PDB file of C-alpha atoms in Angstrom:
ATOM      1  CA  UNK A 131      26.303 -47.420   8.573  1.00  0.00           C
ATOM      2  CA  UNK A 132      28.109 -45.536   5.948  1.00  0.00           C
ATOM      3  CA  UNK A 133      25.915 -44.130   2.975  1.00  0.00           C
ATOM      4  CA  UNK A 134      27.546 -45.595   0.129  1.00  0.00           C
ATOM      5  CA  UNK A 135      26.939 -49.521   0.035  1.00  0.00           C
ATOM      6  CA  UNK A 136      29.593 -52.011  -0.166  1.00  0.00           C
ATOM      7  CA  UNK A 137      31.790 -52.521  -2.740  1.00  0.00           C
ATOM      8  CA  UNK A 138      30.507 -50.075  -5.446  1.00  0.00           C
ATOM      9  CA  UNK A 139      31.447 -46.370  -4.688  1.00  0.00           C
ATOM     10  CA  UNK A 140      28.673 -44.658  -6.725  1.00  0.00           C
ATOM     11  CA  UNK A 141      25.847 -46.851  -5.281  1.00  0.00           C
ATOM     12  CA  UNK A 142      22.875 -45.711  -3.859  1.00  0.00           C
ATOM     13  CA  UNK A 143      22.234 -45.774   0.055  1.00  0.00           C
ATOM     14  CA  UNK A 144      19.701 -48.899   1.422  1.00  0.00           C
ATOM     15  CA  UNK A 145      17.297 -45.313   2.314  1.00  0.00           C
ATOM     16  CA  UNK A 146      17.324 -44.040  -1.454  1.00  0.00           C
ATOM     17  CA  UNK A 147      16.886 -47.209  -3.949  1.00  0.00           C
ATOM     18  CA  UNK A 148      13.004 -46.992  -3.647  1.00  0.00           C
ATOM     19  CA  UNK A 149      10.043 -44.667  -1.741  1.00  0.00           C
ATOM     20  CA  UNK A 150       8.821 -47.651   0.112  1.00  0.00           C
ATOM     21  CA  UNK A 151      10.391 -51.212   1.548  1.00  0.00           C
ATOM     22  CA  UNK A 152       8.226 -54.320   1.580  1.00  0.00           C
ATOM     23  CA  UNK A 153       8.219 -55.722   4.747  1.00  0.00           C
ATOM     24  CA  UNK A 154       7.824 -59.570   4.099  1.00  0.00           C
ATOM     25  CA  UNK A 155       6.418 -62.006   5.891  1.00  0.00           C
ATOM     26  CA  UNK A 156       6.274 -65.448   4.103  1.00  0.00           C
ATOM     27  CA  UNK A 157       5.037 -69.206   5.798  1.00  0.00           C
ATOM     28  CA  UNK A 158       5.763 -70.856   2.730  1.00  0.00           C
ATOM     29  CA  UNK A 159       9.299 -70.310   0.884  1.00  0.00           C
ATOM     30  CA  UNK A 160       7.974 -71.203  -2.407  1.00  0.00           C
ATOM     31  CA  UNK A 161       6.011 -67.687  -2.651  1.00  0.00           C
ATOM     32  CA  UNK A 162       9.296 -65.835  -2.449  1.00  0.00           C
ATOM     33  CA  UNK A 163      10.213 -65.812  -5.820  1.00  0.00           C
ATOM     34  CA  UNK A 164       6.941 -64.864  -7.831  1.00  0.00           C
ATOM     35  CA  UNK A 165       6.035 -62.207  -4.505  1.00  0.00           C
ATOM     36  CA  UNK A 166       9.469 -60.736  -5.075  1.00  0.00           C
ATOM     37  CA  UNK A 167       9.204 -60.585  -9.452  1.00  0.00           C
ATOM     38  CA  UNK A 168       5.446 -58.811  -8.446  1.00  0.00           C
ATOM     39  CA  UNK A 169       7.346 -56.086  -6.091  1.00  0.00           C
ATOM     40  CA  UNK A 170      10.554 -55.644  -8.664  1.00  0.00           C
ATOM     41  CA  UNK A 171       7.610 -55.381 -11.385  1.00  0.00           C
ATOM     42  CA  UNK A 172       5.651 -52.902  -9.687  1.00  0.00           C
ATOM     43  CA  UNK A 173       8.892 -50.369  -8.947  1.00  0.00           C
ATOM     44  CA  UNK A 174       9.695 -51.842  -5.288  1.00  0.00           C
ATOM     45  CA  UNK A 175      12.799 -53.157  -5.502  1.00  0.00           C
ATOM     46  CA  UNK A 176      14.282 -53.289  -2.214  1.00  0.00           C
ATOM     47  CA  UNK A 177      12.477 -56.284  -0.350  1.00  0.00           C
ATOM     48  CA  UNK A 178      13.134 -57.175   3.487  1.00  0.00           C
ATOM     49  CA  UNK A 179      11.980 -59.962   4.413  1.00  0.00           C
ATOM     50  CA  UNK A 180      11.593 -60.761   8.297  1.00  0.00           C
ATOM     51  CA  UNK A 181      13.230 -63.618  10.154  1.00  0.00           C
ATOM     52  CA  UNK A 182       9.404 -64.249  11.962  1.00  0.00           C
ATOM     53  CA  UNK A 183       8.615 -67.400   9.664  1.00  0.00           C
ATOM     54  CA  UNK A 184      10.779 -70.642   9.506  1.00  0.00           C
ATOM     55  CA  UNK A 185      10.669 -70.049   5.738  1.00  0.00           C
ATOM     56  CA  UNK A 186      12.722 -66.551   5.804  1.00  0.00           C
ATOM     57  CA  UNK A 187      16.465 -68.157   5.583  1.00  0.00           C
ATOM     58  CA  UNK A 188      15.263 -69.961   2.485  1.00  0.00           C
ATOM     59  CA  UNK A 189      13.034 -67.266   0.898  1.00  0.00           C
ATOM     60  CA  UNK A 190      15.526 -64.504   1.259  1.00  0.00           C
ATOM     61  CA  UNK A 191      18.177 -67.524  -0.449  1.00  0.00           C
ATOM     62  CA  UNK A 192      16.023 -67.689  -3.350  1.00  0.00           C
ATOM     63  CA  UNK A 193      15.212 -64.145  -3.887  1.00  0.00           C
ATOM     64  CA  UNK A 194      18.866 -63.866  -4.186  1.00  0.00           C
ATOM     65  CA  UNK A 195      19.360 -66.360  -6.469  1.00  0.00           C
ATOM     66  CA  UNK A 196      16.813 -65.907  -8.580  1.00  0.00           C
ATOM     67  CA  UNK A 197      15.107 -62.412  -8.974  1.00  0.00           C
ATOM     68  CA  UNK A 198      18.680 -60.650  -9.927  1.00  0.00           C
ATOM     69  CA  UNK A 199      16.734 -57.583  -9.841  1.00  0.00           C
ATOM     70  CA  UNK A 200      15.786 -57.548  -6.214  1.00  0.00           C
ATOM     71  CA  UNK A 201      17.530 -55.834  -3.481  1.00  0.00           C
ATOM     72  CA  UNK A 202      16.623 -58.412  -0.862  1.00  0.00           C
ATOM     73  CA  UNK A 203      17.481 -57.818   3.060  1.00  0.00           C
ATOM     74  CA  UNK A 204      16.519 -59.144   6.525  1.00  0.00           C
ATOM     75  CA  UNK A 205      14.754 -58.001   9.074  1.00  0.00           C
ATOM     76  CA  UNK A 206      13.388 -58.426  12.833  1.00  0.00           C
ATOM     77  CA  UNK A 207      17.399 -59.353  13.112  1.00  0.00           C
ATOM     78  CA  UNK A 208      17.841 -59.441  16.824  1.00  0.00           C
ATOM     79  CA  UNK A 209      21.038 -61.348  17.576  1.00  0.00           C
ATOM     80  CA  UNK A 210      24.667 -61.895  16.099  1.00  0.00           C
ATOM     81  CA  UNK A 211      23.972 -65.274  15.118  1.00  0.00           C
ATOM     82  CA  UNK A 212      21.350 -64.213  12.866  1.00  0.00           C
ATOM     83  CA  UNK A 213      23.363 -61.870  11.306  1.00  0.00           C
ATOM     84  CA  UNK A 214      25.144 -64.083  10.358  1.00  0.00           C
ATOM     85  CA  UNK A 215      22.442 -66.703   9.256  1.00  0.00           C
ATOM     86  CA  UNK A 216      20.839 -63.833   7.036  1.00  0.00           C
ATOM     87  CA  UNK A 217      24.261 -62.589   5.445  1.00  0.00           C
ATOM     88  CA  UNK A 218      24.888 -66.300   4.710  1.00  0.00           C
ATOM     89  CA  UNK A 219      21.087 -66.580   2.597  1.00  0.00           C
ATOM     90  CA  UNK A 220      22.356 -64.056   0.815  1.00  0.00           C
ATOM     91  CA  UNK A 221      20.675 -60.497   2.379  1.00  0.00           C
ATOM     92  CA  UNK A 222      22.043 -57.611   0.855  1.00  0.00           C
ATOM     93  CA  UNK A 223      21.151 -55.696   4.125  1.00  0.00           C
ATOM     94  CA  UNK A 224      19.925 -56.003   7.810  1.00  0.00           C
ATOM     95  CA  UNK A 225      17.057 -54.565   9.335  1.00  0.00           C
ATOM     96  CA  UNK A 226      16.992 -54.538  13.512  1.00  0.00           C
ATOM     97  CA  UNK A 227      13.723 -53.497  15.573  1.00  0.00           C
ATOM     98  CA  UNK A 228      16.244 -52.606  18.304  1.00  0.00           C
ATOM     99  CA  UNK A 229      19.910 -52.296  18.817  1.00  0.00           C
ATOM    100  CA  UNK A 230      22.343 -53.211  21.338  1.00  0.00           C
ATOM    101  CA  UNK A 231      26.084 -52.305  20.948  1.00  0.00           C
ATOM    102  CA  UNK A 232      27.063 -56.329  20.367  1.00  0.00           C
ATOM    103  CA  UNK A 233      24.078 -56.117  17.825  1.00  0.00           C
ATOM    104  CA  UNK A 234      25.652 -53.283  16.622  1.00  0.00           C
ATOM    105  CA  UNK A 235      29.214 -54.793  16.081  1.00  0.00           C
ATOM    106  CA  UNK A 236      27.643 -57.797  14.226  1.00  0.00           C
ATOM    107  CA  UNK A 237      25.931 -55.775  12.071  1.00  0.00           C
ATOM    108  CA  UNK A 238      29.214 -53.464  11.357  1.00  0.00           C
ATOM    109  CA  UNK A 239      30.897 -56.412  11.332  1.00  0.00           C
ATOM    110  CA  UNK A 240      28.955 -58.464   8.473  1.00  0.00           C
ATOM    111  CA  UNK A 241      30.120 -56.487   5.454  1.00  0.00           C
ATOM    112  CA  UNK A 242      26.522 -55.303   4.445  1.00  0.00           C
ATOM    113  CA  UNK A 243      24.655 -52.063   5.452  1.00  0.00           C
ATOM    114  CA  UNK A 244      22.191 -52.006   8.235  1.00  0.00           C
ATOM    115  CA  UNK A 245      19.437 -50.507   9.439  1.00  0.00           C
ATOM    116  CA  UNK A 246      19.199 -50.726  13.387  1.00  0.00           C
ATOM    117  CA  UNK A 247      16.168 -49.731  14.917  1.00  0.00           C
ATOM    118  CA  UNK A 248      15.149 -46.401  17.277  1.00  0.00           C
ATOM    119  CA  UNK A 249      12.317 -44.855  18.557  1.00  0.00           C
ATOM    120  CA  UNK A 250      13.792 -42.347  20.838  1.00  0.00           C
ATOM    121  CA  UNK A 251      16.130 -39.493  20.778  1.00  0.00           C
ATOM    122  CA  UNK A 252      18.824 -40.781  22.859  1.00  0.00           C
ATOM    123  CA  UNK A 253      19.230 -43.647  20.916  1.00  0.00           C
ATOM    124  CA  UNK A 254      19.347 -41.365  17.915  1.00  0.00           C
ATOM    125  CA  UNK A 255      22.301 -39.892  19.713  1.00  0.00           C
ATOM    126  CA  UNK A 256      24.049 -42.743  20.632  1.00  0.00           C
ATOM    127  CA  UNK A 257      23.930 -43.805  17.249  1.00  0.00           C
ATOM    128  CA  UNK A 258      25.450 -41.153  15.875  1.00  0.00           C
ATOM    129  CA  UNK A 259      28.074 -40.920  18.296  1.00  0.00           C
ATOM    130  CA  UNK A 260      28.817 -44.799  17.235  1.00  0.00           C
ATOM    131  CA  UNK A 261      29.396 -43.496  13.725  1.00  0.00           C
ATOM    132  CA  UNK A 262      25.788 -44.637  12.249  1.00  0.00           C
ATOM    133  CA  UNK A 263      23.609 -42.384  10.500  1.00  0.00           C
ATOM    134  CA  UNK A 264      21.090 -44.162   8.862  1.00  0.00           C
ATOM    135  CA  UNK A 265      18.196 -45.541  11.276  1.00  0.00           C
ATOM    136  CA  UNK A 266      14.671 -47.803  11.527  1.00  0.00           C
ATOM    137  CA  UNK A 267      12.746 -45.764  13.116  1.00  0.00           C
ATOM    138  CA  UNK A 268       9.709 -48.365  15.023  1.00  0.00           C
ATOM    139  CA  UNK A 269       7.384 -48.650  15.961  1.00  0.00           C
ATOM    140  CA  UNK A 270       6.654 -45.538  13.858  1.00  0.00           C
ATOM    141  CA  UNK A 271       3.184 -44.446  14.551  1.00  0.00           C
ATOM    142  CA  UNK A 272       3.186 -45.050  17.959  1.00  0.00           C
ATOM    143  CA  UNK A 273       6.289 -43.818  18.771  1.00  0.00           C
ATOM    144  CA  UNK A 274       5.667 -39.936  17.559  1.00  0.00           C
ATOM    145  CA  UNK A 275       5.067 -40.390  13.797  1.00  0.00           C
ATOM    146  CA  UNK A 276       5.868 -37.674  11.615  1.00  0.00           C
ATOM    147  CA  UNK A 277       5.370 -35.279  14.310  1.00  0.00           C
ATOM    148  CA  UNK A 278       8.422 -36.690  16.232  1.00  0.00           C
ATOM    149  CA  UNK A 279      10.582 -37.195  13.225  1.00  0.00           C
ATOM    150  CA  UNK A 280      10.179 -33.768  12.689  1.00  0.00           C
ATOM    151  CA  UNK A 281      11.194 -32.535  15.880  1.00  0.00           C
ATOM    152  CA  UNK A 282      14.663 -34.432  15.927  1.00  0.00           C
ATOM    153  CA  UNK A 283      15.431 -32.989  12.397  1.00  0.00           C
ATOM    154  CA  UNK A 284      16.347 -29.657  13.797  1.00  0.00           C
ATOM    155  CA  UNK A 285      18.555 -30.832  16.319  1.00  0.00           C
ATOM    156  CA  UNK A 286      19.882 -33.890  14.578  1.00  0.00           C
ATOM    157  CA  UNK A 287      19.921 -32.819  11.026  1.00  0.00           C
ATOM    158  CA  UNK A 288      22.806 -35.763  10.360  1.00  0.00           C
ATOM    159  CA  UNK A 289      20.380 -38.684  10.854  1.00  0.00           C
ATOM    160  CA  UNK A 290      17.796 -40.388   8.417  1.00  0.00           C
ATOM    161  CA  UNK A 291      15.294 -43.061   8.914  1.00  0.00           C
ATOM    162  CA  UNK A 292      12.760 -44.794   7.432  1.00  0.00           C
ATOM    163  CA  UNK A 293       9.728 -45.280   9.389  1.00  0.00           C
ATOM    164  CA  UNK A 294       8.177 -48.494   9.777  1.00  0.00           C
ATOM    165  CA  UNK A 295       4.985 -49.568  12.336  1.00  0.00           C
ATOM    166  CA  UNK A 296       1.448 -48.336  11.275  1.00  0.00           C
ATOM    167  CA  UNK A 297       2.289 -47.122   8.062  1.00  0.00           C
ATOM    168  CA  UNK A 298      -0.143 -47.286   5.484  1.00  0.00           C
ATOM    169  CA  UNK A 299      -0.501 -45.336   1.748  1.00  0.00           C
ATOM    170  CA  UNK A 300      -2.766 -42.668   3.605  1.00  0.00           C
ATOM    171  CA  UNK A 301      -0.180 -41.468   5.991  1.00  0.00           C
ATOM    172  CA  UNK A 302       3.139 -42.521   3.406  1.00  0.00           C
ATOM    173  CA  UNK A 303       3.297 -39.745   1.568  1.00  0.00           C
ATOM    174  CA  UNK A 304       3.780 -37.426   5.317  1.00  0.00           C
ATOM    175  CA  UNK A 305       6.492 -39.546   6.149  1.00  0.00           C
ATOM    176  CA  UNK A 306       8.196 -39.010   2.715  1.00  0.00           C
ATOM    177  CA  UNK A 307       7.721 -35.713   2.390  1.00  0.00           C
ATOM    178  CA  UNK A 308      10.256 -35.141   5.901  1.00  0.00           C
ATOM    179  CA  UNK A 309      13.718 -33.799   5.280  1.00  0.00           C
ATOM    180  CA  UNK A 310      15.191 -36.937   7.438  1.00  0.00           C
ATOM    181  CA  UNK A 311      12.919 -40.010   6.371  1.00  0.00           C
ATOM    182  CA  UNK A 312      14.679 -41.781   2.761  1.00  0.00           C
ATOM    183  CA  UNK A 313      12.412 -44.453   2.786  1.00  0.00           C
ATOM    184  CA  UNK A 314       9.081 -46.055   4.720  1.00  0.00           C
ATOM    185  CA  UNK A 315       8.613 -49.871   5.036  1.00  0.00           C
ATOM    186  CA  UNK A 316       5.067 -51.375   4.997  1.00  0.00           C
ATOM    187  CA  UNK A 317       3.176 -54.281   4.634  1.00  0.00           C
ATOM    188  CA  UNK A 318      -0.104 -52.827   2.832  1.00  0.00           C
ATOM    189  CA  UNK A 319       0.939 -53.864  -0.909  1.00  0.00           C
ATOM    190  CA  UNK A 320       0.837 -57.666   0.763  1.00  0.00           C
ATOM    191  CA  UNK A 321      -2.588 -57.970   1.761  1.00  0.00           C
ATOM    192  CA  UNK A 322      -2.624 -61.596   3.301  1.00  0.00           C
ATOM    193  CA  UNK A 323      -5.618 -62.661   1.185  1.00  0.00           C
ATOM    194  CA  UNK A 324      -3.115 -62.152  -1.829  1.00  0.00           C
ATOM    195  CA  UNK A 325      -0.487 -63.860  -1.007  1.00  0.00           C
ATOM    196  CA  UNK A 326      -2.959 -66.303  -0.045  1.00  0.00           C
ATOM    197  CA  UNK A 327      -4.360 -66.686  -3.199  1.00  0.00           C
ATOM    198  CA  UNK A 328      -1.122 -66.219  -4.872  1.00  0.00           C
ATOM    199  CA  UNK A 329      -2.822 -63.163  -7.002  1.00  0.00           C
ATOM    200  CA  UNK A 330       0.629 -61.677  -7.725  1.00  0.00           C
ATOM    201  CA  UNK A 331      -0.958 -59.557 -10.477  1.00  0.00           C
ATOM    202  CA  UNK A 332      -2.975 -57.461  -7.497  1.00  0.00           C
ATOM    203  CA  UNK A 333       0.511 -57.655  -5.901  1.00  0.00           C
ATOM    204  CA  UNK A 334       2.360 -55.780  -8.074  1.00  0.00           C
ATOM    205  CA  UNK A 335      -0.585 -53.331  -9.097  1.00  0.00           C
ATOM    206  CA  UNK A 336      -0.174 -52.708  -5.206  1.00  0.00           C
ATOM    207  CA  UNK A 337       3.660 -51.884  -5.403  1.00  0.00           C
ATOM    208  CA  UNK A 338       3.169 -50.224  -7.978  1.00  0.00           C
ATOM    209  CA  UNK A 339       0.780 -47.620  -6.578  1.00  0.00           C
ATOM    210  CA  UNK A 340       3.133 -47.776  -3.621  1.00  0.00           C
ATOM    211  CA  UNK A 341       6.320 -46.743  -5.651  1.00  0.00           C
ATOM    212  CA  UNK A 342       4.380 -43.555  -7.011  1.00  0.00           C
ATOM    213  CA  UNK A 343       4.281 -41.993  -3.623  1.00  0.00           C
ATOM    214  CA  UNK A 344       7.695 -40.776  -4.061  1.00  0.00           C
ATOM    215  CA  UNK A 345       9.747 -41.335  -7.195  1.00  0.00           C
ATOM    216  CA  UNK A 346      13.565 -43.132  -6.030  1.00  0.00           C
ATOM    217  CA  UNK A 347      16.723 -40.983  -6.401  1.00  0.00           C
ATOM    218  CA  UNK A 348      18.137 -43.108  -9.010  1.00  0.00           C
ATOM    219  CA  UNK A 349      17.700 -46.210 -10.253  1.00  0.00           C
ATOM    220  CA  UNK A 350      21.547 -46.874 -10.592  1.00  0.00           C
ATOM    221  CA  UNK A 351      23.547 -48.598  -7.964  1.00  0.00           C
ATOM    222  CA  UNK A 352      22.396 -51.341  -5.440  1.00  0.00           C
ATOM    223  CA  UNK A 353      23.809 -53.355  -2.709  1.00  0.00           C
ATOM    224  CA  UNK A 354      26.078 -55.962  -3.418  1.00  0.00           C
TER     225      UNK A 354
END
């Protein structure tokens, strides 16, 4: 994954746009829109949403569609064919808990940056070796945490992650403070009883908090 994103020279990389990525787990498609509006409200506007619900296709189509402020992506992708499922929605970028090398070409292939997940150093390495720089690195916590991140920055210096797995706003801020971690991805500014209850106000205070951790390098340039 080259840094840049597609089609706009001076925009910012997936890693960059904000401190911390939603991670987005939705059973009914008709909370995408006002959950997404509550995140872009409280500062987080780069939104994945997984494919682990029936409703993600159509959630990540409406974010798209209607919350033009949104940088909205998919994750838990795990084949080609849902590559190209999500880049069809509408994702603006791919998120992979894995990677295989015909994962890998898919993902290349699609147009949009990706994200495709490690959580050890040779896959770091083979990565890199494939031309991709910019990494998931899950299940965070219980692969190493910040104490394994920060022994690969030495000797890999080239690659950046965000962390994502066990991530919460006590341990955030030791992610973000690493030399190699852009970004962290979380679920804690979604507390299920919210969404639940549809209290998008306690939502965004959430993201909001969240976005504080770490102020984003700029606020210019998104995915496509």
């Amino acid at each position: 994954m080259t840094s840049p994103l597609p089609s706009s020279p001076s925009a910012v990389p997936v890693l960059d746009l904000a401190p911390v990525v939603p991670v987005v787990v939705l059973d009914e498609a008709a909370d995408a829109v006002p959950l997404a509006r509550a995140l872009v409200a409280g500062g987080l506007p780069t939104i994945e949403v997984t494919l682990r619900t029936p409703a993600a296709l159509d959630a990540i189509r409406a974010i798209r569609a209607e919350v033009t402020d949104a940088v909205v992506g998919a994750g838990t992708v795990i084949s080609p064919g849902q590559v190209d499922d999500c880049v069809a929605a509408g994702a603006r970028f791919l998120v992979s808990p894995g990677w295989t090398d015909t994962l890998l070409a898919a993902m290349r292939a699609s147009g949009v940056p990706f994200l495709p997940g490690v959580s050890t150093t040779s896959e770091v390495v083979a990565l890199l070796e494939r031309g991709v720089r910019e990494m998931k690195f899950f299940p965070a916590q219980a692969a190493g945490g910040t104490a394994y991140l920060k022994s690969l920055a030495g000797p890999l210096p080239q690659a950046r992650f965000c962390p994502t797995g066990g991530i919460g706003p006590a341990n955030a801020p030791e992610y973000l403070a690493l030399p190699n971690v852009g970004c962290v991805g979380g679920t804690w500014m979604l507390p299920g009883d919210a969404v639940a209850a549809k209290d998008w106000a306690r939502v965004e205070r959430l993201a909001r908090e969240a976005a504080g951790l770490r102020r984003p390098i700029s606020a210019e340039g998104t995915c496509r």
